[in-house]
PDB file of C-alpha atoms in Angstrom:
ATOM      1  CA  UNK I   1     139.960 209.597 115.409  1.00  0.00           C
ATOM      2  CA  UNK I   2     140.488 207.939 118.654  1.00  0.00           C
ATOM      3  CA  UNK I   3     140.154 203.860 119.062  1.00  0.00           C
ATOM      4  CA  UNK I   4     137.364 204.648 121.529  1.00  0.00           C
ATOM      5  CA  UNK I   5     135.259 206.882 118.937  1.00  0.00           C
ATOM      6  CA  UNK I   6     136.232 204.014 116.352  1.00  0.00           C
ATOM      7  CA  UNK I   7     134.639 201.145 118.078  1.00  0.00           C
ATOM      8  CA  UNK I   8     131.473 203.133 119.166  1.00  0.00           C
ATOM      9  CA  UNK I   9     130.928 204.236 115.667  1.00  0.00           C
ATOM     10  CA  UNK I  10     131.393 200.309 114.376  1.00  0.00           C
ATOM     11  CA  UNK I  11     129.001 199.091 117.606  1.00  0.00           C
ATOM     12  CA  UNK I  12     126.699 201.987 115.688  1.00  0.00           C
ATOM     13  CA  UNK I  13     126.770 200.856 112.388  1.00  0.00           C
ATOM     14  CA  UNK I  14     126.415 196.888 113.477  1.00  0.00           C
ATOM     15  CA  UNK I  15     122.869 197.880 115.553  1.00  0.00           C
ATOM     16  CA  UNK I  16     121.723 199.797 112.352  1.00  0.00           C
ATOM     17  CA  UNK I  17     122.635 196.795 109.945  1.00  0.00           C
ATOM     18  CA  UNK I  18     121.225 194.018 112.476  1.00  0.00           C
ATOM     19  CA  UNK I  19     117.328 196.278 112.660  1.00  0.00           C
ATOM     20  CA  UNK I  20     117.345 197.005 109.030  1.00  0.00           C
ATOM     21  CA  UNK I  21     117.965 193.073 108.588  1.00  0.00           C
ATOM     22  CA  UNK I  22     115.362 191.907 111.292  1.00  0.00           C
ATOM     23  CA  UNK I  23     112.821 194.864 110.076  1.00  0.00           C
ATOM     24  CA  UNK I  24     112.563 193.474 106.423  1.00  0.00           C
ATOM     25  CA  UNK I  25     112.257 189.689 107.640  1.00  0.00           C
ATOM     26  CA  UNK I  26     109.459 190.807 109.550  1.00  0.00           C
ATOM     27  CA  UNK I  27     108.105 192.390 106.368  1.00  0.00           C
ATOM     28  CA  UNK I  28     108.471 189.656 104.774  1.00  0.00           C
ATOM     29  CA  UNK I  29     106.782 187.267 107.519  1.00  0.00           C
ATOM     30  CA  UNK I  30     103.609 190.202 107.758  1.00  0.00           C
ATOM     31  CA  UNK I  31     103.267 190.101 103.768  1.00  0.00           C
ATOM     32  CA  UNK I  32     103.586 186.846 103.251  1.00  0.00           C
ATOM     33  CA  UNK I  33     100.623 184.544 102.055  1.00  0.00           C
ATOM     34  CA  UNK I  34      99.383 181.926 104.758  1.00  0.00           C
ATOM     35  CA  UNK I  35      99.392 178.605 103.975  1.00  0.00           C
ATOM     36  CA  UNK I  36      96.046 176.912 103.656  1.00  0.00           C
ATOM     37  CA  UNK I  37      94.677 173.538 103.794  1.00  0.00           C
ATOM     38  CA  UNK I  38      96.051 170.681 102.302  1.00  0.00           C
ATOM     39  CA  UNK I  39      94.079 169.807  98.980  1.00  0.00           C
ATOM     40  CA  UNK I  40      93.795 167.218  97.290  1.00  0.00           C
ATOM     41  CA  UNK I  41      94.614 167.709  93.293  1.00  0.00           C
ATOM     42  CA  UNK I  42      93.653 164.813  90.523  1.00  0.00           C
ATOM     43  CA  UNK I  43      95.987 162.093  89.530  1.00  0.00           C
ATOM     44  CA  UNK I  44      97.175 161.556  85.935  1.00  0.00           C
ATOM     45  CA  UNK I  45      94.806 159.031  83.948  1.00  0.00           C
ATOM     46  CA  UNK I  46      95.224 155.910  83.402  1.00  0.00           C
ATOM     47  CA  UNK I  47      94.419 152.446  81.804  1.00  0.00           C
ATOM     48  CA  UNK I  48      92.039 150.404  83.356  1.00  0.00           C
ATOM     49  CA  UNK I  49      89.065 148.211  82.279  1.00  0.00           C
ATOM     50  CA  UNK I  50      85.579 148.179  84.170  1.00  0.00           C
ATOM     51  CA  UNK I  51      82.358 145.977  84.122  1.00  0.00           C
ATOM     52  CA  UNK I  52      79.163 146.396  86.469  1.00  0.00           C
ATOM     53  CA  UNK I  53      76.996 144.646  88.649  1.00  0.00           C
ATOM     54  CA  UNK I  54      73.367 144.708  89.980  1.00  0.00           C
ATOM     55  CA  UNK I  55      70.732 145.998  88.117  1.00  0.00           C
ATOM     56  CA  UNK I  56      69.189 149.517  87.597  1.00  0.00           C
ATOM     57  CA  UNK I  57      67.992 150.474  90.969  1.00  0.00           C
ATOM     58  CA  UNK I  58      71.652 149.161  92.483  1.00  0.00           C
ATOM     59  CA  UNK I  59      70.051 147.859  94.997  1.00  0.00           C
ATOM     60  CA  UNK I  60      72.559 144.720  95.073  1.00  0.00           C
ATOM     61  CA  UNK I  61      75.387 147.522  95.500  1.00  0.00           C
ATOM     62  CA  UNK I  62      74.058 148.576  99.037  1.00  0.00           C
ATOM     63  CA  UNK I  63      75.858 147.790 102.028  1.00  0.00           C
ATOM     64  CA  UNK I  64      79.831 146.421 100.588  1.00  0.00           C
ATOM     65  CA  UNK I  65      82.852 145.811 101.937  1.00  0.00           C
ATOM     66  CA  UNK I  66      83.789 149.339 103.246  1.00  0.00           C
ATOM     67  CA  UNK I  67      80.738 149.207 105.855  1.00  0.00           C
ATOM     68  CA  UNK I  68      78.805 152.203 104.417  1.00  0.00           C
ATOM     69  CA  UNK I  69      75.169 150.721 104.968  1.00  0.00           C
ATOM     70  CA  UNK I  70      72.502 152.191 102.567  1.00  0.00           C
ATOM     71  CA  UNK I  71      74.390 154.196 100.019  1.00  0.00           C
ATOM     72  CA  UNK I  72      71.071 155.935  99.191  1.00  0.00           C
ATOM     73  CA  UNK I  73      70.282 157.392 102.527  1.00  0.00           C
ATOM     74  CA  UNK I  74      74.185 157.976 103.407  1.00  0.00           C
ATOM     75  CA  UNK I  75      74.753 160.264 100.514  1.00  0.00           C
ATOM     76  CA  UNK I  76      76.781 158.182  97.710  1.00  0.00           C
ATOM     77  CA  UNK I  77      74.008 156.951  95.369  1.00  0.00           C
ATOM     78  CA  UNK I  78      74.606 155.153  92.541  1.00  0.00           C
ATOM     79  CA  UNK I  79      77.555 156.351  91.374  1.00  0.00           C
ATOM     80  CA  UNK I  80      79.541 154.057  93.029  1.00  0.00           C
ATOM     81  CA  UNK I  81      82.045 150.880  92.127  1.00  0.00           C
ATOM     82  CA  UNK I  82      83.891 148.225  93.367  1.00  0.00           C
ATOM     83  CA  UNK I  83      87.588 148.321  93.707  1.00  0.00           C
ATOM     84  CA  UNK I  84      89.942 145.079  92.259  1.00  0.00           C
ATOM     85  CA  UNK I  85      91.830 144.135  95.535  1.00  0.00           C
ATOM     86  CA  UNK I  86      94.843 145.652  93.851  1.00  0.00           C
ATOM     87  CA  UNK I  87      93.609 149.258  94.381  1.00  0.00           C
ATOM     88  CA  UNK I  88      91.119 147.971  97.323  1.00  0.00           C
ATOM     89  CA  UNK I  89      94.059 148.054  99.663  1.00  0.00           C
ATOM     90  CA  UNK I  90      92.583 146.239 102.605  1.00  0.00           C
ATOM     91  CA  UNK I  91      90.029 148.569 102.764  1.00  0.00           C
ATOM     92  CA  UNK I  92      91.973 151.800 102.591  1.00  0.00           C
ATOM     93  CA  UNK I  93      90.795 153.230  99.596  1.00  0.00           C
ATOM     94  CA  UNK I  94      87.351 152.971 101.045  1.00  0.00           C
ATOM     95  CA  UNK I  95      85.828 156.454 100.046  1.00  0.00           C
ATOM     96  CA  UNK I  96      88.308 157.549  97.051  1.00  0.00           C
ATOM     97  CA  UNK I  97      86.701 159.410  93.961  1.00  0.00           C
ATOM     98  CA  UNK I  98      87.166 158.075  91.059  1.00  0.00           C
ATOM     99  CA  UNK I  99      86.500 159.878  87.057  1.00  0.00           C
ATOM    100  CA  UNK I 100      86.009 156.933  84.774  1.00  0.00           C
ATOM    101  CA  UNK I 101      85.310 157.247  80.731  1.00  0.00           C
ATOM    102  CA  UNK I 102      85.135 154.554  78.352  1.00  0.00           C
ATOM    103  CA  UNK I 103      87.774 153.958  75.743  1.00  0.00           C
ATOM    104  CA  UNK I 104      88.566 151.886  72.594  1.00  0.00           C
ATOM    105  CA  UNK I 105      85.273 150.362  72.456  1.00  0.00           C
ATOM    106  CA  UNK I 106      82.447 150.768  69.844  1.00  0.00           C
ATOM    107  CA  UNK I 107      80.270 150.294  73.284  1.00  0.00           C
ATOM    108  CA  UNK I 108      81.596 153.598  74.186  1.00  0.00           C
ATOM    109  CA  UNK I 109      79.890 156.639  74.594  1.00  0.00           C
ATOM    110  CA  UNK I 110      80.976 160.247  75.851  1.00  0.00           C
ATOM    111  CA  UNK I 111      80.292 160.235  79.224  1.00  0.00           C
ATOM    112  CA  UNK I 112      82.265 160.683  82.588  1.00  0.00           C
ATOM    113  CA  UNK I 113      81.423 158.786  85.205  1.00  0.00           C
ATOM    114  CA  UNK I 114      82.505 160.145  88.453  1.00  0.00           C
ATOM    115  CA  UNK I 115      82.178 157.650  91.200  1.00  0.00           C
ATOM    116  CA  UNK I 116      83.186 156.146  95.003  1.00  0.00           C
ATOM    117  CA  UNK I 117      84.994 153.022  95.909  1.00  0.00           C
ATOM    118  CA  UNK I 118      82.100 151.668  98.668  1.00  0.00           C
ATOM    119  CA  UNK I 119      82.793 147.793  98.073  1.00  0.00           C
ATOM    120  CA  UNK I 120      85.485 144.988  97.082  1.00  0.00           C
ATOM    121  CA  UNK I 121      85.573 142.862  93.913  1.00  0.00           C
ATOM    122  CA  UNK I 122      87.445 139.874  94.882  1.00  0.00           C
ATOM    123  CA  UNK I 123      89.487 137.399  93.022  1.00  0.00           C
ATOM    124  CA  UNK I 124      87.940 135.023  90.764  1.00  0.00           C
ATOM    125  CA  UNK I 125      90.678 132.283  90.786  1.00  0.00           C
ATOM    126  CA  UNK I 126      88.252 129.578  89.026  1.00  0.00           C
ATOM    127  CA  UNK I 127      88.535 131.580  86.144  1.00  0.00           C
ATOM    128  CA  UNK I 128      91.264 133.275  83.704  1.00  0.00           C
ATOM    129  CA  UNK I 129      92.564 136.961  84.315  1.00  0.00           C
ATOM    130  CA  UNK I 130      92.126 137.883  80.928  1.00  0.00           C
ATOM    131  CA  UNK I 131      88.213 135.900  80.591  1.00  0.00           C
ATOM    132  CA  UNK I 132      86.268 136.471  83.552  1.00  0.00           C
ATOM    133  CA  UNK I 133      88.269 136.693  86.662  1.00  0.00           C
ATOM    134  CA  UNK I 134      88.359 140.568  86.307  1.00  0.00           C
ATOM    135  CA  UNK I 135      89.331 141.380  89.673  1.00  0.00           C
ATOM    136  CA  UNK I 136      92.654 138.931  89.693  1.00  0.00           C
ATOM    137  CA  UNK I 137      95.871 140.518  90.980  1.00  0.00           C
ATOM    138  CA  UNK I 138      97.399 142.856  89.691  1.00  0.00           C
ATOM    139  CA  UNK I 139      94.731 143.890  87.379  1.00  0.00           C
ATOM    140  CA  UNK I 140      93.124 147.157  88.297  1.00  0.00           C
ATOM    141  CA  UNK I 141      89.598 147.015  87.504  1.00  0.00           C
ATOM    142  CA  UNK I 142      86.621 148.675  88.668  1.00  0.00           C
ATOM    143  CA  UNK I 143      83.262 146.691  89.171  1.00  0.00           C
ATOM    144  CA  UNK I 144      80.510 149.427  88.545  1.00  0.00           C
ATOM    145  CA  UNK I 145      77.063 149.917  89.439  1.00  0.00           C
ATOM    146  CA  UNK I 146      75.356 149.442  86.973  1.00  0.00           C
ATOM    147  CA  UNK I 147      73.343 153.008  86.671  1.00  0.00           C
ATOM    148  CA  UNK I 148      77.098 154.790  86.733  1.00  0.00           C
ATOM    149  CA  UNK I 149      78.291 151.871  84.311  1.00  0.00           C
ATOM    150  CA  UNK I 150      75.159 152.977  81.605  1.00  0.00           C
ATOM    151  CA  UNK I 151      76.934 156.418  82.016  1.00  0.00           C
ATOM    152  CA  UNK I 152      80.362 155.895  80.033  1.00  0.00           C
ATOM    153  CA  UNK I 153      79.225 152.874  77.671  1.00  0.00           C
ATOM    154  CA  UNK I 154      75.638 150.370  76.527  1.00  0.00           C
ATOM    155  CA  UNK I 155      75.456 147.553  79.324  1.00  0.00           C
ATOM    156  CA  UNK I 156      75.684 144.983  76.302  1.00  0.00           C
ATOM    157  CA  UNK I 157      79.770 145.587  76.153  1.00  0.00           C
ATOM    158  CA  UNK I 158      80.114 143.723  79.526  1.00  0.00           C
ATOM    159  CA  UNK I 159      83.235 144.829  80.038  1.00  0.00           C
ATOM    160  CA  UNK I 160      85.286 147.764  78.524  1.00  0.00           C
ATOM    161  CA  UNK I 161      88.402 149.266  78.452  1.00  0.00           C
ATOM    162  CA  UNK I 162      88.923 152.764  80.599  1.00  0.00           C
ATOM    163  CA  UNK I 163      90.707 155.313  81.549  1.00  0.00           C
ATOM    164  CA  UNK I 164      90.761 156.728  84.772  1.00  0.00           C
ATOM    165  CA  UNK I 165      92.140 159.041  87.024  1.00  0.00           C
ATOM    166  CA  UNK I 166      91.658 160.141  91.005  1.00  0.00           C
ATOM    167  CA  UNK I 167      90.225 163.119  91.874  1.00  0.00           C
ATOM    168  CA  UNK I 168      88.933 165.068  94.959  1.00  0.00           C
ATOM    169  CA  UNK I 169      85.541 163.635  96.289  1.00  0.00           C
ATOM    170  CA  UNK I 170      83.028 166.678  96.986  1.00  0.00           C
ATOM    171  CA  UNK I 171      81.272 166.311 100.027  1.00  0.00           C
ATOM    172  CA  UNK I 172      78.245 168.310 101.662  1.00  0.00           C
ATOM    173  CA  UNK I 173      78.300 169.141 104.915  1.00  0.00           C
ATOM    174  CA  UNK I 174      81.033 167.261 107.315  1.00  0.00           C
ATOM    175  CA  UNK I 175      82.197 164.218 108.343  1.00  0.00           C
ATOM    176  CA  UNK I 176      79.847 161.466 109.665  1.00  0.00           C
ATOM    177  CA  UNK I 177      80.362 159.006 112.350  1.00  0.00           C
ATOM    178  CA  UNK I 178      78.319 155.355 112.588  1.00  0.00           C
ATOM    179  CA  UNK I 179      78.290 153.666 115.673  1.00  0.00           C
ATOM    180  CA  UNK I 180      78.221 150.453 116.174  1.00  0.00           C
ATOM    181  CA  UNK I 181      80.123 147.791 119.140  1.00  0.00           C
ATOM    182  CA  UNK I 182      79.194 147.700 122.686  1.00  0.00           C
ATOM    183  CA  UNK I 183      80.041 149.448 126.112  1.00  0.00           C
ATOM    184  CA  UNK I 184      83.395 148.037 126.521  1.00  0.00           C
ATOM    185  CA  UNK I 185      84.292 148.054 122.027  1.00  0.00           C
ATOM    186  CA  UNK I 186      83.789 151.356 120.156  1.00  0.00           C
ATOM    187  CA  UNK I 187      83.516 150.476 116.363  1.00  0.00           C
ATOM    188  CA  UNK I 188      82.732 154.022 114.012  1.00  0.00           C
ATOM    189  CA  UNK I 189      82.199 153.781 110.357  1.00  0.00           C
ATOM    190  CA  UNK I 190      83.271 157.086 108.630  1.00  0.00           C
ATOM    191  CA  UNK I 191      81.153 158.461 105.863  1.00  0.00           C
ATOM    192  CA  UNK I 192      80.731 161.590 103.827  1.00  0.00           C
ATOM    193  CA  UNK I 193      84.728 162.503 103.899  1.00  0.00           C
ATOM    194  CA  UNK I 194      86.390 164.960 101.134  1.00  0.00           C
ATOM    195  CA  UNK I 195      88.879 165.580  99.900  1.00  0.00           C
ATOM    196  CA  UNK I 196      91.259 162.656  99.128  1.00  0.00           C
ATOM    197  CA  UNK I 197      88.115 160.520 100.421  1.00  0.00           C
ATOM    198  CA  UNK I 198      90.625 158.047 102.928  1.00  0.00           C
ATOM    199  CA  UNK I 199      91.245 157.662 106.508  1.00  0.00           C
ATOM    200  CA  UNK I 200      94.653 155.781 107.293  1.00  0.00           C
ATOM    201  CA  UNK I 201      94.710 156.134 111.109  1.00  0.00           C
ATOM    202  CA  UNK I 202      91.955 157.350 113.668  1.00  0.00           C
ATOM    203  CA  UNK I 203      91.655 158.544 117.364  1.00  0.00           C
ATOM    204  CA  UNK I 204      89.037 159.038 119.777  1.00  0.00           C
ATOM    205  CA  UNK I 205      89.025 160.980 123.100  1.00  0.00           C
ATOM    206  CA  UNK I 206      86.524 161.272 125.556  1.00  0.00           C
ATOM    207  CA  UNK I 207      85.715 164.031 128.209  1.00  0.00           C
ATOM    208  CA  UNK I 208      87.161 162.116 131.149  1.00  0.00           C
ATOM    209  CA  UNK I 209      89.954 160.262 128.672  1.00  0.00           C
ATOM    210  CA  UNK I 210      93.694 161.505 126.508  1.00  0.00           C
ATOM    211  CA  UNK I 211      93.844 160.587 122.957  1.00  0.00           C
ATOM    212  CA  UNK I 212      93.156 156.952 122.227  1.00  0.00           C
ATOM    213  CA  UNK I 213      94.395 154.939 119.184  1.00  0.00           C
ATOM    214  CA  UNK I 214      92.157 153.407 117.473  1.00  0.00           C
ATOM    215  CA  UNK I 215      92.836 150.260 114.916  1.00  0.00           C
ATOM    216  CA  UNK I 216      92.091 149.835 111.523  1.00  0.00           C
ATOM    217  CA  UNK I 217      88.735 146.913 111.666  1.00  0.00           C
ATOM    218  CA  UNK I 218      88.045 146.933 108.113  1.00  0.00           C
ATOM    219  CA  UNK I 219      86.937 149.088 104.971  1.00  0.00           C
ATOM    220  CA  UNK I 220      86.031 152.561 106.463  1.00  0.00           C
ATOM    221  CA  UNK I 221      85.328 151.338 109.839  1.00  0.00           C
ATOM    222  CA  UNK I 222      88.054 152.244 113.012  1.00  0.00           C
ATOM    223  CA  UNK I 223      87.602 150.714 116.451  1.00  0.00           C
ATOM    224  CA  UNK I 224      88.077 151.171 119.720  1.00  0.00           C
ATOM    225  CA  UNK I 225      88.492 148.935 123.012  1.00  0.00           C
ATOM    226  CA  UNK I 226      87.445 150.913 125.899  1.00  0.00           C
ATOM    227  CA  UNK I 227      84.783 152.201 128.476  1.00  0.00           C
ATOM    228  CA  UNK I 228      83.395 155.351 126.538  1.00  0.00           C
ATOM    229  CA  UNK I 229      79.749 155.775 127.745  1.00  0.00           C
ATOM    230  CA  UNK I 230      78.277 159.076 129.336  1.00  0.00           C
ATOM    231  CA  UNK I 231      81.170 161.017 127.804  1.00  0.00           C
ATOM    232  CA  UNK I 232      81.379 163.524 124.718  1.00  0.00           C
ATOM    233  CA  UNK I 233      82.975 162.225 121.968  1.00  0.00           C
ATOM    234  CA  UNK I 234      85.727 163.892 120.181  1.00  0.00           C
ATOM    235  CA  UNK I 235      87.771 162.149 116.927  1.00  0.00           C
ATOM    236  CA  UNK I 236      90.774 163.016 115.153  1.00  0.00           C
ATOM    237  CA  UNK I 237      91.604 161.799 111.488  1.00  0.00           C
ATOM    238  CA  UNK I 238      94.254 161.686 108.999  1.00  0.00           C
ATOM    239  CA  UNK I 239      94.021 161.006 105.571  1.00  0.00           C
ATOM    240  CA  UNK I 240      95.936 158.128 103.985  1.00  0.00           C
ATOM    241  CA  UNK I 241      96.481 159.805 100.518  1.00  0.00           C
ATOM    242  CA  UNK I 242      97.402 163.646 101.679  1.00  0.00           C
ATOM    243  CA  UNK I 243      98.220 162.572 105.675  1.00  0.00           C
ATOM    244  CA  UNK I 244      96.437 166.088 106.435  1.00  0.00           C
ATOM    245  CA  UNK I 245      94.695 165.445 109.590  1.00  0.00           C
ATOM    246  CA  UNK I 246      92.184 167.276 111.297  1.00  0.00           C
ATOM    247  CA  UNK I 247      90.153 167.099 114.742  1.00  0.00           C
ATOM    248  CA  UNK I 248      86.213 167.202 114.982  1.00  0.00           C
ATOM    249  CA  UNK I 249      85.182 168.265 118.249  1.00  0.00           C
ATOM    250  CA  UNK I 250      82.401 166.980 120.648  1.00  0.00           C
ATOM    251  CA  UNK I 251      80.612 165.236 117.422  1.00  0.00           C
ATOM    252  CA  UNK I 252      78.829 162.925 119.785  1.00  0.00           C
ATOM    253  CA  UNK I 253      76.877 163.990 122.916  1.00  0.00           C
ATOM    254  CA  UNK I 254      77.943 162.744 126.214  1.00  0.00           C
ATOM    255  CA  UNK I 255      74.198 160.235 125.832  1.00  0.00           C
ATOM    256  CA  UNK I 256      75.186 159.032 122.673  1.00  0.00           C
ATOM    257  CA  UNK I 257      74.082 155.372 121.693  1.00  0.00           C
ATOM    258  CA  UNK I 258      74.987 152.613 119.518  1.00  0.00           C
ATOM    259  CA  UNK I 259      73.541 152.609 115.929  1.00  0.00           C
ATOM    260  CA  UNK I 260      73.288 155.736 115.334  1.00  0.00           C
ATOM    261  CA  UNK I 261      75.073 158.471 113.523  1.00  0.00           C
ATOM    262  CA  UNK I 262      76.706 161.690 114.187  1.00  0.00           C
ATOM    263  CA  UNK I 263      78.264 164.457 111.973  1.00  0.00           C
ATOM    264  CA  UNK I 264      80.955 167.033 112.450  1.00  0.00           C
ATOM    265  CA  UNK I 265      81.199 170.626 111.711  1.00  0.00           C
ATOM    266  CA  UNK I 266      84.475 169.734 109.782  1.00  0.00           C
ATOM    267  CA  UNK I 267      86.028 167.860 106.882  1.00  0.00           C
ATOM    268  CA  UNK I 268      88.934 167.448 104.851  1.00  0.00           C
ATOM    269  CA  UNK I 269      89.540 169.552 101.403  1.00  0.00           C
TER     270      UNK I 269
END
């Protein structure tokens, strides 16, 4: 066999190898599962103690430090708590579910108590960790309302050992946007979110603007510093515990208007 027909037959069997390789990648690639959205699994449990606050009807629980108004009409109820500054976070964990049971105590009883972190217990420095300042760094404490309190243990206990975990906050319908601010100082409150339940950063972009920044204010509230009027609103999210982020398009209308609230078609998982 001539060098000639020896290299043609190599160049031959090369092209063969090379499309057989390339074909089954491909099959691989067609076949292969997509990957979906980023969701948010529970956390282990874990020791904590809780007491509560307010009365039945929880109406002292309404408004809090994360900036979510009436609780009742915005979809969180009374299964709510506030967070020890420890696991408040400046306001981060504004929104996180939580599953709480009772433990160790012949106040128990058998329930779970799933709630949402909508407010801040703050330090009690007058008094002692272990006798009345509850929320004193680093203890991790949870300062329930009382309705969700009556659901893991009697009122009488006061305060109660628990065990707790994280877990994905179910959601109806998507997210929800509360304006507040003026015509030069966009400030939104963001309500109703799934999934992990946080926001760590924000953005907002207008029909006649790019992508704006916007900085953390406080609790679940993000804000804005410019000239936003008579355009469509547009925001873009990511989550502080899963960093998933997501856009929701055109939530507000190009006459939208301070104090009010809008909601997306779309929310996290």
């Amino acid at each position: 066999m001539s060098s000639f027909q020896r290299s043609t037959m190599f160049c031959l069997f090369l092209m063969i190898t090379i499309f057989i390789t390339f074909g089954s990648v491909l099959a691989r690639a067609a076949y292969a599962p997509t990957a979906g959205p980023t969701v948010y699994r529970p956390s282990p449990w874990t020791l904590a103690h809780a007491t509560f606050y307010g009365d039945e009807s929880a109406s002292s629980t309404m408004g809090g430090a994360c900036g979510y108004g009436n609780l009742m009409t915005n979809g969180y109820g009374t299964n709510t708590a506030a967070l020890s500054s420890t696991m408040f976070n400046n306001g981060y964990a504004c929104g996180q579910c939580y599953q709480i049971r009772c433990v160790q105590s012949p106040w128990c009883s058998k329930g779970i108590a799933t709630v949402t972190a909508t407010n801040l217990c703050p330090p009690n420095w007058s008094q002692d960790s272990n006798n009345g300042g509850w929320c004193n760094p680093p203890r991790t404490h949870f300062d329930m309302a009382k309705p969700a309190f009556m659901q893991i243990a009697q009122w009488k206990a006061g305060i109660v050992p628990v065990m707790y975990r994280r877990v994905p906050c179910v959601r109806k319908g998507g997210l929800r946007f509360s304006f507040q601010g003026n015509g030069y100082w966009l400030l939104v409150y963001v309500m109703n979110v799934g999934g992990a339940g946080d926001i760590q950063s924000m953005w907002v972009k207008g029909t006649k603007t790019a992508w704006i920044s916007m900085s953390h204010n406080w609790g679940a509230s993000y804000q804005a510093f410019a000239t936003l009027g008579g355009q469509a609103l547009s925001f873009r999210l990511t989550s502080y515990t899963t960093k998933q982020t997501i856009t929701a398009y055109n939530v507000a209308p190009a006459n939208w208007n301070i104090g009010l609230t809008y909601q997306a078609n779309v929310n996290f998982h």
